[in-house]
Amino acid sequence: MLLTATFGDGHMQVASALREVFHSRGVEVMEVNPWQTTHPAFAKAGQLLYEWTSRFFPRVYGASYNWTRKIPPSHWFWRMLRIFSHKVWRAVVQYQPDAVLQLFPDHGLAVRQSQPMHALVGIVLTDFGVHAHWFHARADLYFLPHSSLLQEARKFNRQGETFVTGIPLRRQFWLGEEGPLEGEGTFTEDG
């Protein structure tokens, strides 16, 4: 299961790249946009707000990003935002995936700490910066785009294993017929 969001195109592009690789290997993939399925009107308003602030008021967007980037994952602010993605649990219970990959920072899976989670939960950071909102207590694995983020990620990651994998790329960006030079479908430090 891929957890996506339409806030910025990068999350959707990573979902497309992962879906393509998984399908080529016979893996069934389901995509869930927790914000869109829970509150479509709020998700649309949030998407428009993101697009307008990042395009026309980048300093405002940057200030809000910097203000929230160091807020600890257990802070009330992130718990409050969970209400906008509660349907993620319904999808996990309904489809019983073997693995859930979050491609957007969201704490929806952290809502029910007492309920057992049988799926492996991985978080694929689709940004070249560490933000506290990517981290939560349910994650088993973190996939970072670059090794320069390891030290900062350790401040927020308390139990999940961390791997530097690059950012997954769609096949059209691969080099040669067999895939990219290093790794399969990822952008590596060496390019």
XYZ file of N, CA, C and O in Angstrom:
764
model
N 0.854 -1.158 0.000
C 0.000 0.000 0.000
C 0.904 1.227 0.000
O 1.838 1.316 0.789
N 0.618 2.155 -0.917
C 1.335 3.421 -0.986
C 0.429 4.515 -0.454
O -0.690 4.684 -0.936
N 0.896 5.249 0.544
C 0.151 6.386 1.070
C 0.675 7.638 0.390
O 1.854 7.982 0.525
N -0.190 8.302 -0.368
C 0.212 9.440 -1.169
C -0.513 10.701 -0.724
O -1.373 10.657 0.148
N -0.180 11.797 -1.391
C -0.867 13.071 -1.186
C -0.604 13.940 -2.401
O 0.414 13.782 -3.073
N -1.514 14.842 -2.671
C -1.376 15.713 -3.832
C -0.791 17.072 -3.464
O -0.919 18.027 -4.207
N -0.127 17.164 -2.316
C 0.548 18.389 -1.901
C 1.940 18.377 -2.517
O 2.862 17.798 -1.973
N 2.094 18.975 -3.654
C 3.366 18.941 -4.368
C 3.434 17.693 -5.223
O 2.941 16.634 -4.849
N 4.010 17.815 -6.385
C 4.016 16.719 -7.343
C 5.039 15.632 -7.017
O 4.924 14.513 -7.480
N 6.028 15.945 -6.204
C 7.083 14.981 -5.910
C 6.570 13.692 -5.292
O 7.018 12.597 -5.646
N 5.612 13.796 -4.387
C 5.062 12.606 -3.735
C 4.392 11.701 -4.763
O 4.540 10.479 -4.728
N 3.664 12.303 -5.691
C 2.963 11.527 -6.716
C 3.944 10.907 -7.714
O 3.731 9.799 -8.192
N 5.030 11.610 -8.017
C 6.033 11.070 -8.936
C 6.751 9.871 -8.312
O 7.043 8.892 -8.990
N 7.031 9.950 -7.031
C 7.653 8.812 -6.339
C 6.675 7.634 -6.312
O 7.064 6.485 -6.534
N 5.404 7.904 -6.078
C 4.393 6.836 -6.106
C 4.359 6.175 -7.475
O 4.292 4.945 -7.579
N 4.427 6.967 -8.519
C 4.423 6.428 -9.884
C 5.637 5.533 -10.126
O 5.518 4.452 -10.704
N 6.805 5.981 -9.691
C 8.029 5.192 -9.872
C 7.957 3.874 -9.105
O 8.286 2.805 -9.639
N 7.510 3.928 -7.852
C 7.408 2.699 -7.055
C 6.355 1.758 -7.624
O 6.571 0.541 -7.709
N 5.209 2.304 -8.026
C 4.150 1.478 -8.620
C 4.677 0.744 -9.852
O 4.441 -0.444 -10.027
N 5.421 1.450 -10.706
C 5.965 0.859 -11.923
C 6.914 -0.304 -11.611
O 6.824 -1.372 -12.214
N 7.818 -0.093 -10.650
C 8.770 -1.154 -10.283
C 8.038 -2.336 -9.648
O 8.298 -3.492 -9.979
N 7.106 -2.059 -8.740
C 6.362 -3.151 -8.099
C 5.545 -3.939 -9.115
O 5.544 -5.170 -9.095
N 4.852 -3.261 -10.015
C 4.058 -3.964 -11.039
C 4.943 -4.817 -11.927
O 4.561 -5.931 -12.301
N 6.142 -4.334 -12.269
C 7.050 -5.104 -13.121
C 7.506 -6.389 -12.437
O 7.947 -7.322 -13.091
N 7.372 -6.427 -11.123
C 7.774 -7.625 -10.367
C 6.583 -8.427 -9.870
O 6.717 -9.303 -9.030
N 5.408 -8.104 -10.371
C 4.209 -8.854 -10.016
C 3.635 -8.542 -8.646
O 2.867 -9.328 -8.100
N 3.998 -7.407 -8.082
C 3.509 -7.019 -6.762
C 2.250 -6.177 -6.929
O 2.241 -5.197 -7.679
N 1.190 -6.569 -6.252
C -0.053 -5.803 -6.278
C 0.127 -4.525 -5.468
O 0.627 -4.561 -4.350
N -0.276 -3.403 -6.038
C -0.091 -2.103 -5.396
C -1.444 -1.408 -5.259
O -2.235 -1.384 -6.189
N -1.665 -0.842 -4.088
C -2.849 -0.031 -3.846
C -2.367 1.319 -3.356
O -1.473 1.392 -2.521
N -2.959 2.386 -3.898
C -2.625 3.730 -3.448
C -3.784 4.311 -2.657
O -4.937 4.178 -3.055
N -3.457 4.933 -1.537
C -4.452 5.580 -0.695
C -3.964 6.985 -0.403
O -2.814 7.180 0.000
N -4.829 7.966 -0.639
C -4.547 9.347 -0.288
C -5.378 9.649 0.955
O -6.550 9.987 0.851
N -4.793 9.500 2.158
C -5.581 9.630 3.394
C -6.319 10.957 3.523
O -7.466 10.987 3.937
N -5.669 12.059 3.184
C -6.325 13.362 3.309
C -7.492 13.466 2.341
O -8.556 13.956 2.689
N -7.311 13.003 1.106
C -8.350 13.109 0.092
C -9.554 12.233 0.431
O -10.693 12.644 0.258
N -9.317 11.026 0.934
C -10.432 10.130 1.232
C -11.161 10.513 2.515
O -12.343 10.232 2.657
N -10.463 11.158 3.444
C -11.093 11.535 4.704
C -11.880 12.835 4.569
O -13.033 12.910 4.967
N -11.237 13.853 4.037
C -11.858 15.176 3.919
C -11.506 15.786 2.559
O -10.572 16.591 2.471
N -12.223 15.437 1.486
C -11.883 15.937 0.153
C -11.834 17.462 0.053
O -10.931 18.019 -0.571
N -12.776 18.159 0.661
C -12.798 19.621 0.575
C -11.592 20.219 1.295
O -10.949 21.144 0.789
N -11.260 19.689 2.475
C -10.108 20.192 3.212
C -8.816 19.886 2.449
O -7.911 20.714 2.397
N -8.741 18.702 1.849
C -7.552 18.336 1.084
C -7.364 19.282 -0.099
O -6.248 19.721 -0.382
N -8.444 19.598 -0.777
C -8.371 20.520 -1.924
C -7.946 21.915 -1.457
O -7.093 22.555 -2.081
N -8.518 22.379 -0.360
C -8.149 23.690 0.183
C -6.670 23.701 0.594
O -5.951 24.666 0.322
N -6.221 22.629 1.230
C -4.817 22.525 1.625
C -3.889 22.494 0.432
O -2.813 23.103 0.444
N -4.303 21.791 -0.617
C -3.499 21.725 -1.841
C -3.391 23.105 -2.479
O -2.305 23.530 -2.872
N -4.511 23.826 -2.564
C -4.482 25.178 -3.137
C -3.638 26.124 -2.282
O -2.867 26.936 -2.813
N -3.763 26.011 -0.962
C -2.965 26.840 -0.067
C -1.476 26.571 -0.272
O -0.668 27.494 -0.363
N -1.114 25.288 -0.364
C 0.281 24.921 -0.607
C 0.772 25.513 -1.931
O 1.844 26.118 -2.001
N -0.015 25.339 -2.996
C 0.394 25.821 -4.311
C 0.543 27.342 -4.333
O 1.515 27.861 -4.878
N -0.399 28.052 -3.737
C -0.353 29.509 -3.748
C 0.780 30.045 -2.881
O 1.475 30.970 -3.280
N 0.944 29.487 -1.692
C 2.008 30.021 -0.828
C 3.382 29.684 -1.390
O 4.285 30.526 -1.357
N 3.566 28.465 -1.895
C 4.887 28.108 -2.420
C 5.195 28.852 -3.722
O 6.347 29.143 -4.013
N 4.167 29.231 -4.476
C 4.376 29.929 -5.744
C 4.452 31.452 -5.571
O 5.347 32.096 -6.119
N 3.501 32.031 -4.844
C 3.408 33.480 -4.757
C 3.969 34.071 -3.459
O 4.296 35.252 -3.406
N 4.028 33.266 -2.431
C 4.530 33.732 -1.138
C 5.545 32.728 -0.578
O 5.350 32.165 0.498
N 6.628 32.496 -1.305
C 7.574 31.468 -0.869
C 8.196 31.738 0.498
O 8.515 30.797 1.222
N 8.320 32.986 0.877
C 8.883 33.291 2.205
C 7.929 32.864 3.320
O 8.356 32.397 4.367
N 6.631 33.018 3.085
C 5.631 32.574 4.064
C 5.671 31.060 4.168
O 5.692 30.493 5.269
N 5.708 30.390 3.008
C 5.788 28.927 3.021
C 7.070 28.470 3.726
O 7.045 27.581 4.580
N 8.197 29.098 3.373
C 9.472 28.738 3.992
C 9.474 28.960 5.498
O 9.998 28.139 6.252
N 8.871 30.055 5.935
C 8.807 30.338 7.371
C 7.971 29.289 8.103
O 8.359 28.821 9.177
N 6.833 28.897 7.526
C 5.999 27.872 8.176
C 6.705 26.520 8.178
O 6.627 25.773 9.149
N 7.401 26.210 7.094
C 8.161 24.955 7.016
C 9.244 24.936 8.093
O 9.379 23.966 8.835
N 10.002 26.022 8.179
C 11.079 26.087 9.174
C 10.550 26.097 10.602
O 11.168 25.529 11.498
N 9.411 26.739 10.811
C 8.817 26.789 12.149
C 8.399 25.395 12.611
O 8.558 25.043 13.775
N 7.874 24.575 11.713
C 7.369 23.254 12.093
C 8.394 22.128 11.955
O 8.176 21.044 12.483
N 9.491 22.347 11.282
C 10.406 21.243 10.977
C 11.063 20.606 12.199
O 11.474 19.458 12.159
N 11.169 21.324 13.292
C 11.830 20.784 14.482
C 10.862 20.437 15.605
O 11.276 20.021 16.679
N 9.578 20.602 15.365
C 8.582 20.229 16.379
C 8.641 18.715 16.555
O 8.534 17.979 15.580
N 8.815 18.210 17.764
C 8.953 16.764 17.973
C 7.743 15.981 17.441
O 6.610 16.479 17.474
N 7.965 14.764 16.950
C 6.875 13.947 16.405
C 5.733 13.690 17.390
O 4.600 13.450 16.973
N 5.987 13.770 18.679
C 4.938 13.512 19.671
C 4.144 14.777 20.035
O 3.228 14.709 20.852
N 4.452 15.889 19.441
C 3.822 17.175 19.760
C 2.329 17.156 19.430
O 1.883 16.482 18.504
N 1.543 17.940 20.180
C 0.094 18.014 19.972
C -0.269 18.475 18.566
O -1.313 18.102 18.035
N 0.579 19.284 17.946
C 0.290 19.795 16.602
C 0.156 18.656 15.597
O -0.771 18.625 14.792
N 1.067 17.671 15.653
C 0.994 16.524 14.732
C -0.176 15.625 15.106
O -0.826 15.047 14.228
N -0.454 15.481 16.407
C -1.621 14.679 16.818
C -2.908 15.298 16.301
O -3.826 14.595 15.886
N -2.981 16.622 16.296
C -4.167 17.309 15.790
C -4.364 17.024 14.296
O -5.487 16.793 13.843
N -3.284 17.018 13.533
C -3.397 16.775 12.094
C -3.807 15.343 11.760
O -4.251 15.074 10.648
N -3.677 14.424 12.700
C -4.083 13.031 12.460
C -5.560 12.905 12.116
O -5.953 11.973 11.432
N -6.377 13.826 12.594
C -7.814 13.713 12.344
C -8.136 13.801 10.854
O -9.197 13.367 10.430
N -7.219 14.327 10.069
C -7.469 14.460 8.644
C -7.068 13.217 7.853
O -7.176 13.201 6.639
N -6.606 12.185 8.526
C -6.184 10.988 7.793
C -6.605 9.695 8.493
O -5.967 8.676 8.330
N -7.694 9.733 9.250
C -8.084 8.539 10.005
C -8.515 7.369 9.118
O -8.500 6.228 9.555
N -8.882 7.610 7.887
C -9.319 6.506 7.023
C -8.175 5.602 6.577
O -8.407 4.547 6.009
N -6.949 6.006 6.849
C -5.829 5.145 6.502
C -5.931 3.818 7.260
O -5.643 2.759 6.728
N -6.380 3.865 8.510
C -6.541 2.630 9.282
C -7.631 1.751 8.687
O -7.513 0.533 8.653
N -8.703 2.361 8.219
C -9.774 1.593 7.587
C -9.234 0.850 6.362
O -9.549 -0.306 6.140
N -8.399 1.511 5.572
C -7.803 0.876 4.393
C -6.854 -0.254 4.790
O -6.849 -1.318 4.172
N -6.065 -0.044 5.837
C -5.139 -1.087 6.296
C -5.916 -2.311 6.776
O -5.581 -3.449 6.446
N -6.974 -2.095 7.540
C -7.791 -3.207 8.032
C -8.501 -3.908 6.876
O -8.544 -5.132 6.802
N -9.029 -3.139 5.940
C -9.775 -3.709 4.821
C -8.895 -4.513 3.873
O -9.264 -5.605 3.460
N -7.735 -3.993 3.505
C -6.911 -4.626 2.475
C -5.783 -5.488 3.017
O -5.177 -6.237 2.264
N -5.464 -5.377 4.300
C -4.432 -6.202 4.931
C -3.139 -6.256 4.101
O -2.678 -7.326 3.708
N -2.519 -5.107 3.829
C -1.290 -5.125 3.022
C -0.137 -5.750 3.790
O -0.119 -5.745 5.020
N 0.828 -6.270 3.043
C 2.044 -6.788 3.660
C 2.962 -5.644 4.088
O 3.701 -5.766 5.053
N 2.892 -4.556 3.325
C 3.734 -3.392 3.621
C 2.972 -2.116 3.282
O 2.159 -2.096 2.365
N 3.259 -1.076 4.048
C 2.706 0.250 3.810
C 3.890 1.192 3.658
O 4.758 1.249 4.531
N 3.939 1.913 2.526
C 4.981 2.907 2.317
C 4.347 4.285 2.306
O 3.495 4.571 1.469
N 4.765 5.116 3.245
C 4.287 6.488 3.304
C 5.169 7.343 2.415
O 6.390 7.345 2.577
N 4.548 8.062 1.482
C 5.284 8.931 0.571
C 4.992 10.396 0.868
O 5.367 11.271 0.096
N 4.301 10.638 1.956
C 3.931 11.976 2.386
C 3.962 11.973 3.904
O 3.545 11.003 4.529
N 4.468 13.024 4.546
C 4.507 13.024 6.007
C 3.108 13.065 6.597
O 2.335 13.966 6.320
N 2.790 12.060 7.376
C 1.454 11.941 7.954
C 1.542 11.014 9.164
O 2.282 10.039 9.140
N 0.803 11.316 10.195
C 0.814 10.498 11.406
C -0.460 9.677 11.555
O -0.777 9.220 12.641
N -1.193 9.477 10.475
C -2.435 8.714 10.529
C -2.261 7.310 11.070
O -3.122 6.792 11.773
N -1.143 6.672 10.761
C -0.909 5.308 11.258
C -0.570 5.285 12.741
O -0.673 4.254 13.386
N -0.158 6.404 13.290
C 0.220 6.467 14.702
C -0.981 6.660 15.617
O -0.839 6.637 16.833
N -2.170 6.812 15.062
C -3.367 7.086 15.858
C -3.664 5.958 16.831
O -3.943 6.171 17.991
N -3.607 4.750 16.383
C -4.007 3.602 17.216
C -2.782 2.819 17.666
O -2.502 1.745 17.170
N -2.090 3.348 18.625
C -0.890 2.683 19.122
C -1.194 1.327 19.735
O -0.376 0.427 19.699
N -2.388 1.152 20.313
C -2.717 -0.110 20.978
C -3.154 -1.196 19.992
O -3.124 -2.372 20.313
N -3.549 -0.817 18.776
C -3.999 -1.804 17.790
C -2.788 -2.393 17.080
O -1.927 -1.661 16.605
N -2.699 -3.730 16.999
C -1.535 -4.332 16.343
C -1.506 -4.015 14.849
O -2.534 -3.946 14.200
N -0.307 -3.814 14.348
C -0.100 -3.547 12.920
C 0.712 -4.707 12.368
O 1.829 -4.937 12.806
N 0.124 -5.451 11.444
C 0.803 -6.616 10.894
C 1.621 -6.279 9.651
O 2.451 -7.061 9.236
N 1.384 -5.112 9.078
C 2.129 -4.687 7.896
C 3.424 -4.008 8.304
O 3.497 -3.345 9.330
N 4.434 -4.189 7.492
C 5.682 -3.465 7.649
C 5.419 -2.025 7.214
O 4.820 -1.793 6.163
N 5.833 -1.053 8.013
C 5.587 0.354 7.696
C 6.917 1.031 7.369
O 7.820 1.076 8.193
N 7.012 1.530 6.142
C 8.197 2.250 5.700
C 7.833 3.668 5.309
O 6.736 3.917 4.812
N 8.751 4.582 5.545
C 8.546 5.973 5.168
C 9.627 6.348 4.170
O 10.817 6.220 4.457
N 9.187 6.780 2.997
C 10.098 7.184 1.930
C 10.112 8.708 1.904
O 9.150 9.332 1.460
N 11.189 9.307 2.400
C 11.286 10.765 2.379
C 11.464 11.213 0.933
O 12.391 10.777 0.259
N 10.561 12.043 0.483
C 10.604 12.523 -0.896
C 11.152 13.943 -0.973
O 11.027 14.597 -1.999
N 11.741 14.401 0.114
C 12.344 15.736 0.177
C 13.830 15.579 0.487
O 14.241 14.607 1.123
N 14.615 16.566 0.107
C 16.035 16.567 0.450
C 16.285 17.367 1.717
O 17.325 17.984 1.895
N 15.312 17.345 2.606
C 15.427 17.971 3.908
C 14.671 17.134 4.922
O 13.709 16.452 4.584
N 15.112 17.161 6.158
C 14.458 16.398 7.218
C 13.458 17.307 7.918
O 13.794 18.409 8.345
N 12.252 16.827 8.024
C 11.175 17.540 8.720
C 10.596 16.571 9.739
O 10.374 15.398 9.437
N 10.325 17.043 10.938
C 9.838 16.188 12.026
C 8.555 15.452 11.669
O 8.308 14.353 12.169
N 7.744 16.018 10.787
C 6.454 15.405 10.457
C 6.598 14.066 9.734
O 5.669 13.276 9.691
N 7.763 13.769 9.184
C 7.973 12.475 8.534
C 8.062 11.327 9.552
O 7.866 10.175 9.193
N 8.345 11.602 10.795
C 8.680 10.565 11.766
C 7.536 10.303 12.736
O 6.920 11.236 13.238
N 7.279 9.018 12.996
C 6.285 8.651 14.006
C 6.583 7.252 14.539
O 7.399 6.514 13.981
N 5.933 6.893 15.620
C 6.249 5.672 16.362
C 5.887 4.389 15.627
O 6.332 3.318 16.027
N 5.076 4.417 14.606
C 4.670 3.206 13.889
C 5.645 2.773 12.808
O 5.502 1.699 12.244
N 6.599 3.596 12.449
C 7.486 3.296 11.322
C 8.528 2.250 11.686
O 9.156 2.320 12.736
N 8.697 1.288 10.787
C 9.723 0.251 10.946
C 10.990 0.608 10.175
O 12.088 0.236 10.572
N 10.815 1.294 9.034
C 11.923 1.612 8.139
C 11.797 3.043 7.641
O 10.685 3.525 7.402
N 12.938 3.683 7.455
C 12.982 4.998 6.825
C 13.930 4.912 5.637
O 15.025 4.363 5.747
N 13.502 5.459 4.507
C 14.316 5.485 3.296
C 14.648 6.949 2.997
O 13.765 7.733 2.669
N 15.934 7.288 3.132
C 16.374 8.665 2.964
C 16.931 8.891 1.562
O 17.555 7.997 0.991
N 16.762 10.110 1.031
C 17.262 10.397 -0.312
C 18.773 10.624 -0.383
O 19.357 10.514 -1.450
N 19.419 10.918 0.755
C 20.846 11.225 0.719
C 21.457 11.009 2.103
O 20.810 11.250 3.126
N 22.707 10.596 2.121
C 23.390 10.310 3.393
C 23.585 11.558 4.247
O 23.743 11.443 5.464
N 23.566 12.733 3.657
C 23.737 13.962 4.429
C 22.577 14.202 5.401
O 22.686 15.036 6.293
N 21.484 13.452 5.251
C 20.316 13.616 6.119
C 20.329 12.673 7.321
O 19.486 12.786 8.207
N 21.266 11.745 7.357
C 21.289 10.730 8.420
C 21.347 11.325 9.821
O 20.577 10.931 10.693
N 22.262 12.232 10.052
C 22.441 12.779 11.398
C 21.184 13.492 11.886
O 20.740 13.290 13.016
N 20.591 14.315 11.043
C 19.390 15.036 11.450
C 18.206 14.076 11.636
O 17.396 14.254 12.532
N 18.114 13.057 10.801
C 17.023 12.080 10.920
C 17.105 11.324 12.239
O 16.081 10.966 12.823
N 18.309 11.086 12.736
C 18.475 10.358 14.004
C 17.863 11.104 15.188
O 17.509 10.506 16.197
N 17.718 12.412 15.081
C 17.112 13.196 16.158
C 15.647 12.827 16.366
O 15.118 12.939 17.469
N 14.976 12.410 15.299
C 13.547 12.120 15.357
C 13.231 10.632 15.312
O 12.196 10.199 15.778
N 14.116 9.841 14.729
C 13.884 8.412 14.565
C 14.340 7.670 15.802
O 15.522 7.623 16.106
N 13.394 7.072 16.522
C 13.726 6.398 17.773
C 13.772 4.878 17.659
O 14.382 4.217 18.468
N 13.097 4.281 16.653
C 13.114 2.825 16.598
C 13.253 2.237 15.203
O 13.625 1.103 15.051
N 12.944 2.973 14.152
C 12.974 2.417 12.804
C 14.379 2.350 12.233
O 15.236 3.167 12.542
N 14.623 1.339 11.387
C 15.901 1.238 10.687
C 15.935 2.276 9.586
O 14.911 2.607 8.999
N 17.118 2.778 9.282
C 17.265 3.831 8.290
C 18.179 3.364 7.169
O 19.242 2.805 7.419
N 17.736 3.614 5.925
C 18.502 3.254 4.743
C 18.615 4.467 3.834
O 17.646 5.207 3.665
N 19.783 4.657 3.234
C 19.953 5.701 2.236
C 19.773 5.035 0.882
O 20.573 4.196 0.485
N 18.694 5.382 0.203
C 18.343 4.700 -1.053
C 18.229 5.641 -2.240
O 18.097 5.179 -3.371
N 18.221 6.938 -2.004
C 17.935 7.869 -3.085
C 16.436 8.046 -3.217
O 15.658 7.516 -2.421
N 16.032 8.797 -4.212
C 14.615 9.008 -4.487
C 14.246 8.158 -5.695
O 14.914 8.234 -6.729
N 13.198 7.340 -5.582
C 12.799 6.503 -6.726
C 12.435 7.354 -7.944
O 11.778 8.383 -7.830
N 12.913 6.908 -9.110
C 12.656 7.597 -10.370
C 11.874 6.691 -11.318
O 12.061 5.477 -11.329
N 11.045 7.310 -12.139
C 10.310 6.549 -13.152
C 11.286 6.012 -14.190
O 12.356 6.569 -14.420
N 10.890 4.939 -14.859
C 11.734 4.261 -15.839
C 12.260 5.214 -16.916
O 13.390 5.063 -17.383
N 11.496 6.187 -17.330
C 11.936 7.088 -18.394
C 13.205 7.848 -18.032
O 13.889 8.355 -18.902
N 13.556 7.908 -16.740
C 14.769 8.585 -16.312
C 15.927 7.625 -16.042
O 17.016 8.060 -15.686
N 15.698 6.339 -16.208
C 16.753 5.368 -15.993
C 17.773 5.465 -17.123
O 17.454 5.876 -18.239
N 18.980 5.019 -16.855
C 20.029 5.007 -17.859
C 20.147 3.610 -18.437
O 20.314 2.646 -17.712
N 20.059 3.480 -19.742
C 20.174 2.177 -20.399
C 18.904 1.360 -20.290
O 17.936 1.748 -19.657
N 18.907 0.211 -20.917
C 17.740 -0.669 -20.943
C 17.572 -1.463 -19.657
O 16.478 -1.849 -19.287
N 18.660 -1.740 -18.980
C 18.616 -2.596 -17.806
C 18.287 -1.860 -16.525
O 18.075 -2.466 -15.496
N 18.288 -0.536 -16.572
C 17.996 0.226 -15.367
C 19.069 1.264 -15.121
O 19.946 1.477 -15.944
N 19.023 1.900 -13.984
C 19.998 2.952 -13.676
C 21.370 2.369 -13.398
O 21.527 1.157 -13.282
N 22.345 3.238 -13.318
C 23.706 2.775 -13.060
C 23.849 2.116 -11.704
O 24.488 1.096 -11.555
N 23.252 2.715 -10.667
C 23.334 2.155 -9.321
C 21.943 2.070 -8.751
O 21.179 3.000 -8.844
N 21.620 0.965 -8.119
C 20.297 0.811 -7.533
C 19.243 0.694 -8.617
O 19.496 0.975 -9.775
N 18.085 0.259 -8.276
C 17.045 0.098 -9.284
C 15.975 1.148 -9.087
O 15.235 1.127 -8.125
N 15.941 2.093 -10.006
C 14.931 3.121 -9.959
C 15.171 4.182 -8.899
O 14.246 4.769 -8.403
N 16.427 4.402 -8.536
C 16.700 5.420 -7.530
C 17.746 6.397 -8.037
O 18.536 6.102 -8.925
N 17.720 7.577 -7.461
C 18.745 8.572 -7.701
C 19.742 8.400 -6.573
O 19.376 8.438 -5.396
N 20.984 8.184 -6.887
C 21.994 7.952 -5.856
C 22.855 9.183 -5.677
O 22.809 10.117 -6.472
N 23.680 9.161 -4.641
C 24.578 10.278 -4.361
C 25.486 10.552 -5.550
O 25.846 11.677 -5.832
N 25.889 9.486 -6.245
C 26.826 9.627 -7.355
C 26.134 10.016 -8.659
O 26.780 10.168 -9.671
N 24.811 10.144 -8.626
C 24.076 10.556 -9.823
C 23.614 9.383 -10.595
O 23.068 9.444 -11.632
